[in-house]
Amino acid sequence: MNTARFPIHFIGAGPGAEDLITERGAALLKEADVVVYAGSLVNPGHLKRCRPEAELHDSAKMDLEEQVEVMARGVLEGKKVVRLHTGDPSMYGAIAEQFDLLDKKGIESIVVPGVSSVFAAAAALRTELTYPGIAQSLVLTRTPGRTPMPSGEACEAFAKTGATLAFFLSAGKLDELAARLISAGKSPDTAAAVVYRATWPDEKIIRGTLSTIAAETARAGIGRQALILVGDAIGAHGCGQSLLYHGQFSHGYRNEKEDERFDGSCAFYAFTEKGVRKAQEISQSLGKAVIHSVGRAGETEGVKRVSPEDFDPLLARQWNLFDAHVFIGATGIAVRKTAPLLRDKATDPAVICCSESGSHLIPLLSGHLGGGNRLARRLARISGGEAVITTATDTRGITAFDEAAAREKARVLNPDAIKTLNAALLDGDTVSFHGPQEIHERYWQDCPQVIPARADGAEAAEKPHVPAVYWDEEPPESAGGTAALLIQSSSFVLGIGCKKGTEPGLLQQYAEGFLARQGISRSRIKALASCTLKEQEPAILALAATWNVPFHVFEPAELDAVEIPTPSDAVFEKTGTHSVSEASAILASGGKINTPKTVWGGNVTLALATCPHGSRNKARQKGGNVIVIGLGSGSPGQLTPEAAAAMEQCTCIAGYTKYLDFIRERIHGKKMIQTGMMGEVPRCMAALEAALAGENVCMVCSGDPGILAMAGLLYEMRKENERFSPVRIEVLPGITAASISASALGAPLQNGFCLLSLSDLLVPAEEIRANLEQSAGTALPVVLYNPAGRKRRHLLEEALGIFRNKRGGQTLCAYVKHAGRPAQQKWVGTLDEFPLEDVDMSTLVLLGGPRTIRDGDVLFERRGYADKYGIS
């Protein structure tokens, strides 16, 4: 016999219909060994779920002690026992007395709720029990019988409330009940209804008023198993609308309040089980949210688990992929983890710290431009907590200029001026506003110190040197040194992917529909963007002409180097890039995705990217510069302070994707130009274009930028194209692979050396062979870069043959693989022993000279000191 003791489950069977029992209740019935059910009140169809061998006991034939005895005996015998009630057990179910007796026997009881007949009755009537402006409360009660009503709960007391009244167990006294309600002040015309056996096959509905309902019910022969509903809400169809679904009504999950609007993507990071639950709760109002659980064991649906040691790299990778990062936990965690990633208030994402309980939400970063304050208020509405806003303009009830720009999705062209103009607001100084009247009225109509520069078509009186905001207007030359904040409304790039031959009118229809869905005016589109494969696509060219905006195209390699939210292998097979619309929009805007790609008509893909703050109109810009730096091996310790400072100060980073991977954590928040192998020319061209547009570009290379890297190509392209002549190029040295490898081997290059590359992609193979012959005839050690690829190994074989012939098979040599990196490997031996098969493009080969000496795994050269000074 099973001696395990299972708890007794008290299950609500619902109002009657077999399919209105809960799934949990139905599953427990299927497993039950003993079932005590409420006789004729429970649909016998529920008992069909029970196993044939289950004991079934009708409680209508048993008193309380007998019921408890049957249930307790089943539990003590190790059986699974179910007590099946009608409706919901908590309503007139007499379960408390059963609990008391079972508790005395040491038997646990668990309640599984059910659908109450009051809600089944409302469903049958197709009515709301609470109706706007009529009744917002519901009273569930009964008339006295053998069980008297407690003092203060007479129906007359409830009649005076105006609430909807639901009477159980009262159909046999309906005439008396109606009379008492009318005598208590209820109008005889008050709507009333009786629902007999709601959801059963023989369900009946009687409608009327307090003055007619009793007679109608008696005529129908209804005297029991019916629920009575009384109140004006019962027949209130067409009397008004609730606020819940009103277009202007806001709540946490559908928020239309301007100071709580946040449309961006969010990443949540929770550090405890309670924090994960809070993240799940408050993230539901956001359409683009991802939840991470840091350091917790186990899995939760919809939650991505990350180990503590992997969290920092994850945050760094995601820093610019999300518009906001929400930390559920201590403020100190958020501060420490995000501090290394901060770059610029104009581009950094919002950061919110939320307590585990949701009681306080603190925007730590990008409160205005990043929407942090608005997001904190929105999440606080869901959690029932408080948004702790600390920005001075918000605490004083003034709309800051950058906050207005962010709400309007406009660009602040000179973010450095934000502090000055907002300070003027706080100090009560006059600020002149040059821009759309509707913008001024929307944000500063009640702020007398922000004065529109034009009133009734005439210039308003202005004091000289008053701080000014220019919204879609150019400051006059006479403005001189006056503090001015420049804001521009045109702030989006539309990325387009489409099938060849797409009909122009159809593309325009889709594009306008796409913008309308986002609530964005066509006038705010700065440019169109796509792949070079679409450079002559008639539909896109026609759209650019119609909208009078430029059309930018990018090589597939450039597009494929961009991190995007929704890459596609199918697109890659056709175009050579995993994204066209999203990646091109990002590159052309220099910003982030605002609306991910959407497919229209099966053949057009559209995506929208936001242009970042600080991006000036090109016509207003002077040429920038390109600083070329070397990363050495890519290890942080080999980066020179000068190169690190250049990366910190630049606005745009360019480089081979693999090399940029070495420094991702240093460059978050900056524009990036990245291409793959063989993308050197497009990369340098894009860097020069960016510099010409006013960016300060940092071109990163491995090793030293002047040795087999990008410095020479940049100078060459500037010389060949006069358009780039304004661009200044500066080269900062790095540690080349020869120096790194030599230090790993000892000191094999101290008397000078020859450095050669065996790559014949840019230098003819015959020239490489001639250089090998000449250098082998010297006494210099020779360092070979790019010695061999998967398909190109013949030049390395020839090089080793040339040096054997000239210097002999016992000449000392070595290789270093992944020099300066954690995976570094080295080999030392002779030319006759050289392991040719070990060499790849990550290997540097050193061929010794007559002065090269071996000491174990160390190679060095005699310097001549012994001959001149003598050493012992």
mmCIF file of C-alpha atoms in Angstrom, residues 21 181 843:
data_model
loop_
_atom_site.group_PDB
_atom_site.id
_atom_site.type_symbol
_atom_site.label_atom_id
_atom_site.label_comp_id
_atom_site.label_asym_id
_atom_site.label_seq_id
_atom_site.Cartn_x
_atom_site.Cartn_y
_atom_site.Cartn_z
ATOM 1 C CA ILE A 21 -13.462 23.486 -15.274
ATOM 2 C CA LEU A 181 -35.104 46.388 -2.420
ATOM 3 C CA THR A 843 52.541 32.761 -38.226
#
